């Protein structure tokens, strides 16, 4: 399914990460997953949260540059080969993956993959064809 | 003591003043007849060429600024037919503050002669090997010293800047004796020579360094590390290039080639001419140039003039090393940079005009960082996209400025906004 991922600009400076997470905590926002893409000068925080629109508003109000990006979330088993299976499916359909990250879900034995693909519609269609497109709760 | 043109360099005060008076009167007529925008300025002030009979009348003439030249780009201040011109040189920057200067062959010759005086003052003769590591091209540094070296009859090595290894190899193999470059490049070369363990192979005896600010401490360091005597040189594209003034062995200021460039010190606020010894903005009037003869050109450099007797025997008035600027121009790695140029690029690329320039100096080389606040438009969840935008901005800045800053994206609203004059520049260099 398609979900909103929150992205936040973070200058490489002490305390930036603490400021961002504190703002979210104060707004009672639950972070499900977080990853950072960084360069020498700056980082881009990517987060999956329970209330992305509210989180975006909170961060903007706090003076951060942030955006929401629709990404693909896939629920898989938490066992060897699950990740490979999904990625191979995208490879065979020639849908390029910009980036992905995975995290273990609360429900025992399951994991989630978050994928940012070049062609999101093709990616979503691909998931539906393979029976992975259903909505689910993180 | 050796001089290149002893008659001029050691002229008595009376001889010099008589020469300047005659040259000024002729030059004002030439300018009035051939440069329409300056003629308008004179008419506005109610001054006619006949009113200017001597240097004492100079104060009646209107001033010229870089903005005047920019507004008249490219031919507005050209005073001879283009067919009489043989060369152009230009200030850095591709738009905005660019000035294109024109030269007849006689203009090039007098410029070269001014540089020749500097080389001879630094001990140069036709036995010397003059190693020119200033940039060649539109920048006046390389062409100026190159021409001066030819006039002296020295063997000239037109090295231009960069490729340090080759610089050192030529210096050693061809026995360079006089090095001409920016002081920061001289310091850098000195370090590289010591690193390669080649100081024993270097025969340098003198260096002529200009185009950027340098301290007395830096001079002593360069002198010690290169085992040379280091001489300062001053000039600007608008007046010709390096060689407007030059240092002699006394190293207490630069002798102005005042038979060609008349120097005044003014109060930059009231625009009044100040007496000798006062600190103020130095203003030059070209007495001899034909193609691009600027009268009362405001340099924005803060200096002091002195007619104290000099042990070198020259009677040419001396100007101090510039002590600062009356505008916000920065000289970074020898290149003139105006904050407004950076603003122009940012606005052109769709950024807000909120930025901070941080200039520093590491190992005698200038560091140059432009901090820009991250915006919604530039942001993406993909790093690659942000880096692409960053690269586009860097390319636009490089093309505008002629040098590459380090672009740093910072968090929004972290660059201080102030109600009055915004702080756009932090210059950490201690010169």
Coordinates of C-alpha atoms in Angstrom, one line a residue:
Chain A
X1 CA 0.0 0.0 0.0
X2 CA 1.0 3.7 -0.4
X3 CA 1.7 5.6 2.8
X4 CA 3.1 9.0 3.5
X5 CA 6.7 9.2 4.6
X6 CA 8.0 12.3 6.4
X7 CA 11.3 13.7 5.2
X8 CA 13.2 16.4 7.2
X9 CA 16.3 18.4 6.4
X10 CA 18.9 18.3 9.0
X11 CA 22.1 20.3 8.9
X12 CA 25.1 18.3 10.2
X13 CA 25.2 20.1 13.5
X14 CA 25.0 19.0 17.1
X15 CA 21.5 18.9 18.5
X16 CA 19.5 18.9 15.3
X17 CA 18.3 15.3 15.7
X18 CA 17.4 16.0 19.3
X19 CA 15.4 19.1 18.3
X20 CA 13.5 17.2 15.6
X21 CA 12.6 14.2 17.8
X22 CA 11.7 16.3 20.8
X23 CA 9.3 18.4 18.7
X24 CA 7.6 15.2 17.5
X25 CA 7.5 13.7 21.0
X26 CA 5.9 16.9 22.4
X27 CA 3.2 16.5 19.8
X28 CA 2.7 13.0 20.9
X29 CA 3.7 11.5 17.5
X30 CA 4.8 7.9 17.4
X31 CA 7.8 7.1 15.3
X32 CA 7.4 3.7 13.6
X33 CA 10.6 3.8 11.6
X34 CA 13.5 6.2 10.9
X35 CA 16.4 6.3 8.6
X36 CA 19.0 9.0 7.7
X37 CA 20.6 9.6 4.4
X38 CA 23.6 11.8 5.0
X39 CA 26.4 13.7 3.1
X40 CA 29.3 15.6 4.6
X41 CA 27.2 18.7 5.1
X42 CA 23.7 17.6 5.7
X43 CA 21.3 14.7 6.3
X44 CA 17.8 13.9 5.3
X45 CA 15.8 12.1 7.9
X46 CA 13.1 9.8 6.6
X47 CA 10.4 8.8 9.1
X48 CA 7.3 6.7 9.2
X49 CA 5.0 8.1 11.8
X50 CA 1.5 7.4 13.0
X51 CA 0.2 10.9 12.0
X52 CA 2.3 12.2 9.1
X53 CA 0.2 15.3 8.3
X54 CA 0.3 16.5 11.9
X55 CA 4.0 15.7 12.2
X56 CA 4.6 17.8 9.0
X57 CA 2.7 20.7 10.5
X58 CA 4.5 20.5 13.8
X59 CA 8.0 20.4 12.1
X60 CA 7.2 23.3 9.8
X61 CA 5.9 25.4 12.7
X62 CA 9.2 24.5 14.5
X63 CA 11.1 26.0 11.6
X64 CA 12.2 22.9 9.8
X65 CA 12.1 22.2 6.1
X66 CA 10.1 19.0 5.7
X67 CA 7.9 17.3 3.2
X68 CA 5.6 14.2 2.8
X69 CA 6.4 11.7 0.1
X70 CA 4.2 8.8 -0.9
X71 CA 6.1 5.6 -0.6
X72 CA 5.3 1.9 -0.9
X73 CA 4.9 -0.1 2.3
X74 CA 5.0 -3.9 2.0
X75 CA 4.4 -6.3 4.8
X76 CA 6.5 -9.4 4.6
X77 CA 7.5 -12.3 6.9
X78 CA 10.5 -11.7 9.2
X79 CA 12.5 -14.6 7.9
X80 CA 15.3 -15.3 5.4
X81 CA 14.5 -14.6 1.8
X82 CA 11.5 -12.3 2.4
X83 CA 13.3 -9.1 1.4
X84 CA 15.0 -10.8 -1.5
X85 CA 11.7 -12.0 -2.9
X86 CA 10.1 -8.5 -3.0
X87 CA 13.2 -6.8 -4.4
X88 CA 13.5 -9.5 -7.1
X89 CA 9.9 -8.9 -8.0
X90 CA 10.7 -5.2 -8.7
X91 CA 13.8 -6.1 -10.5
X92 CA 12.0 -8.4 -12.9
X93 CA 9.3 -5.9 -13.6
X94 CA 12.1 -3.3 -14.2
X95 CA 10.8 -0.9 -11.6
X96 CA 13.8 1.0 -10.3
X97 CA 14.1 1.4 -6.5
X98 CA 15.5 4.8 -5.4
X99 CA 16.0 3.6 -1.8
X100 CA 14.5 1.2 0.7
X101 CA 14.6 0.4 4.3
X102 CA 13.0 -2.3 6.4
X103 CA 11.9 -2.7 10.0
X104 CA 10.5 -5.3 12.2
X105 CA 6.8 -4.9 13.0
X106 CA 5.0 -5.2 16.3
X107 CA 3.1 -8.3 15.2
X108 CA 5.4 -11.2 15.8
X109 CA 7.0 -12.7 12.7
X110 CA 6.4 -9.8 10.4
X111 CA 8.4 -7.0 8.9
X112 CA 7.8 -4.0 6.8
X113 CA 9.6 -2.7 3.8
X114 CA 9.4 0.9 2.8
X115 CA 10.3 1.5 -0.9
X116 CA 10.7 4.6 -2.8
X117 CA 10.5 3.7 -6.5
X118 CA 10.9 5.8 -9.6
X119 CA 7.4 4.9 -11.0
X120 CA 5.1 4.7 -8.0
X121 CA 2.0 3.7 -10.0
X122 CA 3.8 0.8 -11.6
X123 CA 5.2 -0.3 -8.2
X124 CA 1.7 -0.2 -6.7
X125 CA 0.2 -2.2 -9.6
X126 CA 3.0 -4.7 -9.3
X127 CA 2.2 -5.2 -5.6
X128 CA -1.5 -5.6 -6.3
X129 CA -0.8 -8.2 -9.0
X130 CA 1.2 -10.2 -6.5
X131 CA -1.3 -10.0 -3.7
X132 CA 0.8 -7.6 -1.6
X133 CA -1.1 -4.5 -2.2
X134 CA -3.6 -4.8 0.7
X135 CA -3.9 -2.2 3.4
X136 CA -2.6 -3.2 6.8
X137 CA -1.9 -1.7 10.2
X138 CA 1.7 -1.0 11.2
Chain B
X1 CA 70.6 52.0 -7.0
X2 CA 69.1 51.2 -10.3
X3 CA 66.0 52.8 -11.9
X4 CA 64.1 51.9 -15.0
X5 CA 63.2 55.5 -15.9
X6 CA 65.4 57.6 -13.6
X7 CA 64.3 60.9 -15.0
X8 CA 60.7 60.3 -14.0
X9 CA 61.3 58.3 -10.9
X10 CA 63.7 60.9 -9.4
X11 CA 62.2 64.0 -10.9
X12 CA 62.3 67.1 -8.8
X13 CA 58.9 68.2 -7.4
X14 CA 58.8 71.2 -9.8
X15 CA 59.5 69.0 -12.8
X16 CA 56.9 66.5 -11.8
X17 CA 54.2 69.1 -11.1
X18 CA 54.9 70.9 -14.4
X19 CA 54.6 67.6 -16.2
X20 CA 51.4 66.7 -14.4
X21 CA 49.8 70.1 -15.0
X22 CA 50.4 69.9 -18.7
X23 CA 49.3 66.3 -19.0
X24 CA 46.1 66.8 -17.0
X25 CA 45.0 69.8 -19.1
X26 CA 45.4 67.8 -22.3
X27 CA 43.8 64.7 -20.8
X28 CA 40.7 66.6 -19.6
X29 CA 40.2 67.9 -23.1
X30 CA 40.6 64.5 -24.6
X31 CA 38.1 63.0 -22.2
X32 CA 35.6 65.8 -22.7
X33 CA 35.7 65.5 -26.4
X34 CA 35.5 61.7 -26.6
X35 CA 33.6 60.4 -23.5
X36 CA 30.0 61.4 -23.6
X37 CA 28.9 60.3 -20.1
X38 CA 31.9 62.1 -18.5
X39 CA 31.2 65.2 -20.6
X40 CA 27.6 65.2 -19.2
X41 CA 29.0 64.9 -15.7
X42 CA 31.2 67.9 -16.3
X43 CA 28.3 69.9 -17.7
X44 CA 26.2 69.0 -14.7
X45 CA 29.0 70.4 -12.5
X46 CA 29.4 73.4 -14.8
X47 CA 33.0 72.6 -15.5
X48 CA 34.7 73.1 -18.9
X49 CA 38.0 71.7 -20.1
X50 CA 39.4 75.3 -20.0
X51 CA 38.8 75.5 -16.3
X52 CA 41.3 72.8 -15.6
X53 CA 44.8 74.3 -16.0
X54 CA 46.7 72.5 -13.3
X55 CA 46.6 69.8 -10.7
X56 CA 45.2 72.4 -8.3
X57 CA 42.0 72.5 -10.4
X58 CA 41.5 68.7 -10.1
X59 CA 38.9 69.2 -7.3
X60 CA 36.5 70.8 -9.8
X61 CA 36.2 67.6 -11.7
X62 CA 33.5 65.0 -11.0
X63 CA 34.3 61.6 -9.6
X64 CA 33.9 58.3 -11.3
X65 CA 32.8 55.0 -9.7
X66 CA 32.7 51.4 -10.8
X67 CA 28.9 51.9 -11.1
X68 CA 29.5 54.6 -13.7
X69 CA 31.7 52.3 -15.7
X70 CA 29.3 49.4 -15.4
X71 CA 26.4 51.5 -16.5
X72 CA 28.3 52.5 -19.6
X73 CA 29.5 48.9 -20.4
X74 CA 31.1 48.1 -22.7
X75 CA 32.1 51.2 -24.8
X76 CA 30.8 54.2 -22.8
X77 CA 34.2 55.2 -21.5
X78 CA 36.2 54.3 -24.6
X79 CA 37.9 57.5 -25.8
X80 CA 39.5 56.4 -29.1
X81 CA 38.2 54.5 -32.1
X82 CA 38.2 50.8 -31.6
X83 CA 40.6 50.5 -34.5
X84 CA 43.2 52.2 -32.4
X85 CA 42.9 49.6 -29.6
X86 CA 45.0 46.5 -29.4
X87 CA 43.9 44.9 -26.1
X88 CA 41.2 44.5 -23.5
X89 CA 41.5 43.4 -19.9
X90 CA 38.6 42.9 -17.6
X91 CA 37.7 42.7 -13.9
X92 CA 36.4 39.4 -12.6
X93 CA 32.8 38.6 -12.6
X94 CA 30.8 37.8 -15.7
X95 CA 27.9 40.1 -15.1
X96 CA 27.0 42.8 -12.6
X97 CA 30.2 44.6 -11.6
X98 CA 32.3 43.8 -14.7
X99 CA 34.4 46.5 -16.2
X100 CA 36.1 46.1 -19.6
X101 CA 39.3 48.3 -20.0
X102 CA 40.7 49.1 -23.4
X103 CA 44.3 49.8 -24.4
X104 CA 46.0 51.3 -27.4
X105 CA 49.6 50.1 -28.0
X106 CA 50.9 53.2 -26.3
X107 CA 48.7 52.4 -23.3
X108 CA 50.1 48.9 -23.1
X109 CA 53.6 50.3 -23.4
X110 CA 53.2 52.7 -20.5
X111 CA 51.6 50.0 -18.4
X112 CA 54.5 47.7 -19.2
X113 CA 56.9 50.5 -18.3
X114 CA 55.3 51.0 -14.9
X115 CA 55.7 47.2 -14.2
X116 CA 59.3 47.5 -15.5
X117 CA 60.0 50.1 -12.8
X118 CA 58.6 47.7 -10.2
X119 CA 60.9 44.9 -11.4
X120 CA 64.0 47.1 -11.5
X121 CA 63.1 48.4 -8.0
X122 CA 63.1 44.8 -6.9
X123 CA 66.6 44.4 -8.3
X124 CA 65.7 43.1 -11.7
X125 CA 68.0 43.4 -14.7
X126 CA 68.3 41.7 -18.1
X127 CA 70.3 39.0 -16.3
X128 CA 67.2 37.9 -14.4
X129 CA 64.7 35.1 -15.0
X130 CA 61.3 36.5 -14.1
X131 CA 58.8 33.8 -13.2
X132 CA 55.2 35.1 -13.6
X133 CA 52.7 32.9 -11.8
X134 CA 49.9 35.4 -11.8
X135 CA 47.0 34.3 -14.0
X136 CA 47.1 35.2 -17.6
X137 CA 44.0 36.2 -19.5
X138 CA 41.5 38.9 -18.7
X139 CA 43.1 39.3 -15.3
X140 CA 45.8 42.0 -15.5
X141 CA 48.3 40.3 -13.2
X142 CA 50.0 38.0 -15.7
X143 CA 50.0 40.3 -18.7
X144 CA 51.2 43.3 -16.7
X145 CA 54.3 41.7 -15.1
X146 CA 55.0 39.8 -18.3
X147 CA 55.1 43.1 -20.2
X148 CA 57.3 44.7 -17.6
X149 CA 59.7 41.8 -17.7
X150 CA 60.0 42.2 -21.4
X151 CA 60.8 45.9 -21.1
X152 CA 63.5 45.1 -18.6
X153 CA 64.9 42.5 -21.0
X154 CA 64.7 39.7 -18.4
X155 CA 64.0 36.2 -19.5
X156 CA 60.3 35.9 -18.9
X157 CA 58.6 32.6 -17.8
X158 CA 54.9 33.0 -18.5
X159 CA 53.9 30.2 -16.1
X160 CA 50.4 31.5 -15.2
X161 CA 48.8 30.1 -12.0
X162 CA 48.4 26.5 -11.0
X163 CA 50.3 23.2 -11.6
X164 CA 52.6 23.7 -8.6
X165 CA 54.8 20.8 -9.4
X166 CA 55.7 22.2 -12.8
X167 CA 56.2 25.7 -11.3
X168 CA 58.8 24.3 -8.9
X169 CA 60.5 22.2 -11.7
X170 CA 60.8 25.2 -14.0
X171 CA 61.9 27.4 -11.1
X172 CA 64.7 24.9 -10.3
X173 CA 65.7 23.9 -13.9
X174 CA 65.6 27.4 -15.4
X175 CA 66.9 29.3 -12.4
X176 CA 64.1 31.7 -11.8
X177 CA 65.3 34.7 -9.8
X178 CA 62.2 36.9 -9.4
X179 CA 58.8 35.4 -8.6
X180 CA 55.6 37.4 -9.5
X181 CA 52.3 36.1 -8.1
X182 CA 49.8 36.7 -5.3
X183 CA 51.3 36.6 -1.8
X184 CA 49.1 33.6 -0.9
X185 CA 50.4 31.6 -3.9
X186 CA 54.0 32.6 -2.9
X187 CA 53.4 31.2 0.6
X188 CA 51.8 28.1 -0.9
X189 CA 54.7 27.6 -3.3
X190 CA 57.2 28.1 -0.4
X191 CA 55.5 25.3 1.5
X192 CA 55.5 23.0 -1.5
X193 CA 59.2 23.7 -2.2
X194 CA 60.1 22.7 1.3
X195 CA 57.9 19.6 1.2
X196 CA 59.7 18.5 -1.9
X197 CA 63.1 19.3 -0.3
X198 CA 64.0 21.5 -3.2
X199 CA 64.8 24.8 -1.5
X200 CA 68.5 24.2 -2.2
X201 CA 67.7 24.1 -6.0
X202 CA 65.8 27.4 -6.0
X203 CA 67.7 30.6 -7.0
X204 CA 65.0 33.2 -6.2
X205 CA 66.2 36.5 -4.9
X206 CA 63.1 38.6 -5.0
X207 CA 59.3 38.4 -5.2
X208 CA 56.8 40.9 -6.5
X209 CA 53.5 40.1 -4.8
X210 CA 50.1 41.9 -5.2
X211 CA 46.4 41.7 -6.0
X212 CA 45.4 40.8 -2.5
X213 CA 45.9 42.0 1.1
X214 CA 48.9 40.6 3.0
X215 CA 50.3 41.4 6.4
X216 CA 53.9 42.4 7.4
X217 CA 54.1 39.1 9.2
X218 CA 53.2 37.2 6.1
X219 CA 55.8 39.1 4.2
X220 CA 58.5 38.0 6.7
X221 CA 57.4 34.4 6.5
X222 CA 57.5 34.4 2.7
X223 CA 60.9 36.1 2.8
X224 CA 62.3 33.6 5.3
X225 CA 60.9 30.5 3.6
X226 CA 61.8 31.4 0.0
X227 CA 65.0 33.2 1.1
X228 CA 64.1 36.3 -0.9
X229 CA 63.1 39.9 -0.4
X230 CA 59.4 40.4 -1.0
X231 CA 58.0 43.6 -2.7
X232 CA 54.4 44.8 -2.8
X233 CA 52.8 46.0 -6.0
X234 CA 49.4 47.7 -6.5
X235 CA 47.1 48.4 -9.3
X236 CA 43.6 47.9 -10.7
X237 CA 42.1 47.1 -14.0
X238 CA 40.3 50.4 -14.2
X239 CA 43.6 52.3 -14.2
X240 CA 45.6 49.8 -16.2
X241 CA 46.6 46.9 -13.9
X242 CA 49.5 46.2 -11.5
X243 CA 52.2 48.9 -11.5
X244 CA 50.1 51.9 -10.6
X245 CA 52.4 51.8 -7.5
X246 CA 55.3 49.6 -6.4
X247 CA 57.6 49.0 -3.5
X248 CA 61.3 49.8 -3.3
X249 CA 63.9 48.2 -1.1
X250 CA 62.8 50.4 1.9
X251 CA 59.5 48.4 2.0
X252 CA 57.6 51.4 3.6
X253 CA 54.9 51.9 1.1
X254 CA 54.5 51.9 -2.7
X255 CA 55.8 54.6 -5.0
X256 CA 52.9 55.8 -7.2
X257 CA 53.9 56.2 -10.9
X258 CA 52.5 59.7 -10.6
X259 CA 53.6 60.9 -14.0
X260 CA 50.9 58.5 -15.3
X261 CA 48.5 58.2 -12.4
X262 CA 47.8 61.2 -10.2
X263 CA 46.8 60.1 -6.7
X264 CA 44.5 62.0 -4.3
X265 CA 43.1 61.1 -0.9
X266 CA 39.5 62.0 -0.3
X267 CA 37.0 61.7 2.5
X268 CA 34.6 59.1 1.2
X269 CA 31.7 60.7 3.0
X270 CA 32.2 64.4 2.3
X271 CA 34.2 63.8 -0.9
X272 CA 36.6 66.5 0.1
X273 CA 40.2 66.2 -0.9
X274 CA 42.4 65.6 2.2
X275 CA 45.9 66.9 2.8
X276 CA 49.0 64.7 2.6
X277 CA 49.2 62.2 5.5
X278 CA 45.4 61.9 6.0
X279 CA 43.8 58.5 5.8
X280 CA 41.1 58.3 3.2
X281 CA 40.0 56.8 -0.1
X282 CA 42.6 56.9 -2.8
X283 CA 41.4 58.3 -6.1
X284 CA 43.4 58.1 -9.4
X285 CA 43.4 60.3 -12.4
X286 CA 45.0 58.8 -15.5
X287 CA 47.2 61.5 -17.1
X288 CA 48.5 59.6 -20.1
X289 CA 46.2 56.7 -21.1
X290 CA 44.4 57.3 -24.4
X291 CA 41.8 54.5 -24.8
X292 CA 40.4 54.3 -21.3
X293 CA 41.4 57.5 -19.5
X294 CA 39.6 57.7 -16.2
X295 CA 39.5 61.0 -14.3
X296 CA 39.1 60.9 -10.5
X297 CA 38.3 57.2 -10.3
X298 CA 37.3 56.2 -6.8
X299 CA 39.1 53.0 -5.9
X300 CA 37.3 52.4 -2.6
X301 CA 40.7 51.5 -1.1
X302 CA 41.6 53.3 2.1
X303 CA 45.2 54.6 2.1
X304 CA 47.6 57.3 3.2
X305 CA 49.9 59.2 0.9
X306 CA 53.4 60.3 2.0
X307 CA 56.1 62.5 0.4
X308 CA 58.7 61.7 3.0
X309 CA 62.1 61.4 1.5
X310 CA 62.8 57.8 0.5
X311 CA 66.2 56.1 0.9
X312 CA 65.9 54.6 -2.6
X313 CA 66.2 58.0 -4.1
X314 CA 62.8 58.0 -5.8
X315 CA 60.7 61.2 -5.4
X316 CA 57.5 59.5 -6.4
X317 CA 54.8 59.9 -3.8
X318 CA 54.3 56.8 -1.6
X319 CA 50.9 55.2 -0.8
X320 CA 50.4 52.8 2.1
X321 CA 49.2 49.3 1.7
X322 CA 45.4 49.6 1.5
X323 CA 44.0 49.5 5.0
X324 CA 40.5 48.6 4.1
X325 CA 37.6 49.4 1.8
X326 CA 34.8 51.9 1.7
X327 CA 32.5 49.4 0.1
X328 CA 31.8 45.8 0.8
X329 CA 34.1 44.3 -1.8
X330 CA 36.1 41.3 -0.7
X331 CA 39.3 40.1 -2.3
X332 CA 39.4 36.4 -2.1
X333 CA 42.3 34.5 -3.6
X334 CA 43.1 37.6 -5.6
X335 CA 39.6 37.9 -7.1
X336 CA 37.2 40.7 -6.3
X337 CA 34.0 39.5 -4.9
X338 CA 30.9 41.7 -4.1
X339 CA 28.2 40.2 -1.9
X340 CA 25.7 41.7 -4.3
X341 CA 27.0 39.3 -7.0
X342 CA 26.2 36.3 -4.8
X343 CA 22.7 37.8 -4.1
X344 CA 22.1 38.1 -7.9
X345 CA 22.9 34.4 -8.4
X346 CA 20.7 33.3 -5.5
X347 CA 17.7 35.3 -6.7
X348 CA 18.3 34.2 -10.2
X349 CA 18.2 30.5 -9.1
X350 CA 15.0 31.0 -7.1
X351 CA 16.6 31.2 -3.6
X352 CA 15.8 33.8 -1.0
X353 CA 18.5 36.5 -0.7
X354 CA 19.4 35.3 2.7
X355 CA 23.0 34.1 2.8
X356 CA 26.2 34.4 4.7
X357 CA 29.7 34.6 3.2
X358 CA 32.4 33.2 5.5
X359 CA 36.0 34.0 4.5
X360 CA 39.0 32.6 6.3
X361 CA 42.6 31.8 5.8
X362 CA 44.3 28.5 6.2
X363 CA 48.0 28.2 5.4
X364 CA 47.9 31.6 3.8
X365 CA 45.2 30.4 1.4
X366 CA 41.8 32.0 1.5
X367 CA 38.8 29.8 2.3
X368 CA 35.5 30.9 0.9
X369 CA 32.1 29.5 2.0
X370 CA 28.6 30.6 1.0
X371 CA 26.0 29.5 3.4
X372 CA 22.5 29.2 2.0
X373 CA 19.3 28.4 3.9
X374 CA 17.5 25.2 2.8
X375 CA 14.1 26.0 1.3
X376 CA 11.0 23.9 0.6
X377 CA 11.7 24.2 -3.2
X378 CA 15.2 22.8 -2.9
X379 CA 14.3 20.1 -0.4
X380 CA 13.5 16.5 -1.4
X381 CA 13.5 13.2 0.4
X382 CA 16.2 12.2 -2.1
X383 CA 19.7 13.3 -1.4
X384 CA 20.6 13.1 -5.0
X385 CA 18.1 15.8 -5.9
X386 CA 19.4 18.1 -3.3
X387 CA 23.0 17.6 -4.4
X388 CA 22.0 18.3 -8.0
X389 CA 20.5 21.6 -6.9
X390 CA 23.6 22.4 -4.9
X391 CA 25.8 21.7 -7.9
X392 CA 23.7 24.0 -10.1
X393 CA 24.1 26.8 -7.6
X394 CA 27.8 26.2 -7.3
X395 CA 28.2 26.3 -11.1
X396 CA 26.2 29.6 -11.3
X397 CA 28.3 31.1 -8.5
X398 CA 31.6 30.0 -10.1
X399 CA 30.5 31.5 -13.4
X400 CA 29.6 34.8 -11.8
X401 CA 32.6 35.2 -9.5
X402 CA 35.4 33.4 -11.3
X403 CA 36.3 31.4 -8.2
X404 CA 34.5 28.5 -6.5
X405 CA 33.0 28.9 -3.1
X406 CA 32.2 26.0 -0.9
X407 CA 28.3 26.0 -0.8
X408 CA 26.9 24.9 2.5
X409 CA 23.2 24.3 3.0
X410 CA 22.1 25.3 6.5
X411 CA 18.8 24.9 8.4
X412 CA 16.2 27.5 7.6
X413 CA 16.1 30.7 9.7
X414 CA 19.5 30.1 11.1
X415 CA 21.2 33.0 9.3
X416 CA 20.5 36.0 11.4
X417 CA 18.0 38.5 10.1
X418 CA 18.7 42.0 11.3
X419 CA 16.5 45.0 11.1
X420 CA 19.2 47.4 9.9
X421 CA 22.1 46.5 7.8
X422 CA 22.3 42.7 7.4
X423 CA 25.5 40.9 8.3
X424 CA 26.3 39.1 5.1
X425 CA 30.0 38.6 5.5
X426 CA 32.1 37.1 8.2
X427 CA 35.8 37.7 7.4
X428 CA 37.9 35.7 9.8
X429 CA 41.2 36.6 8.1
X430 CA 43.6 38.5 10.2
X431 CA 45.6 40.6 7.8

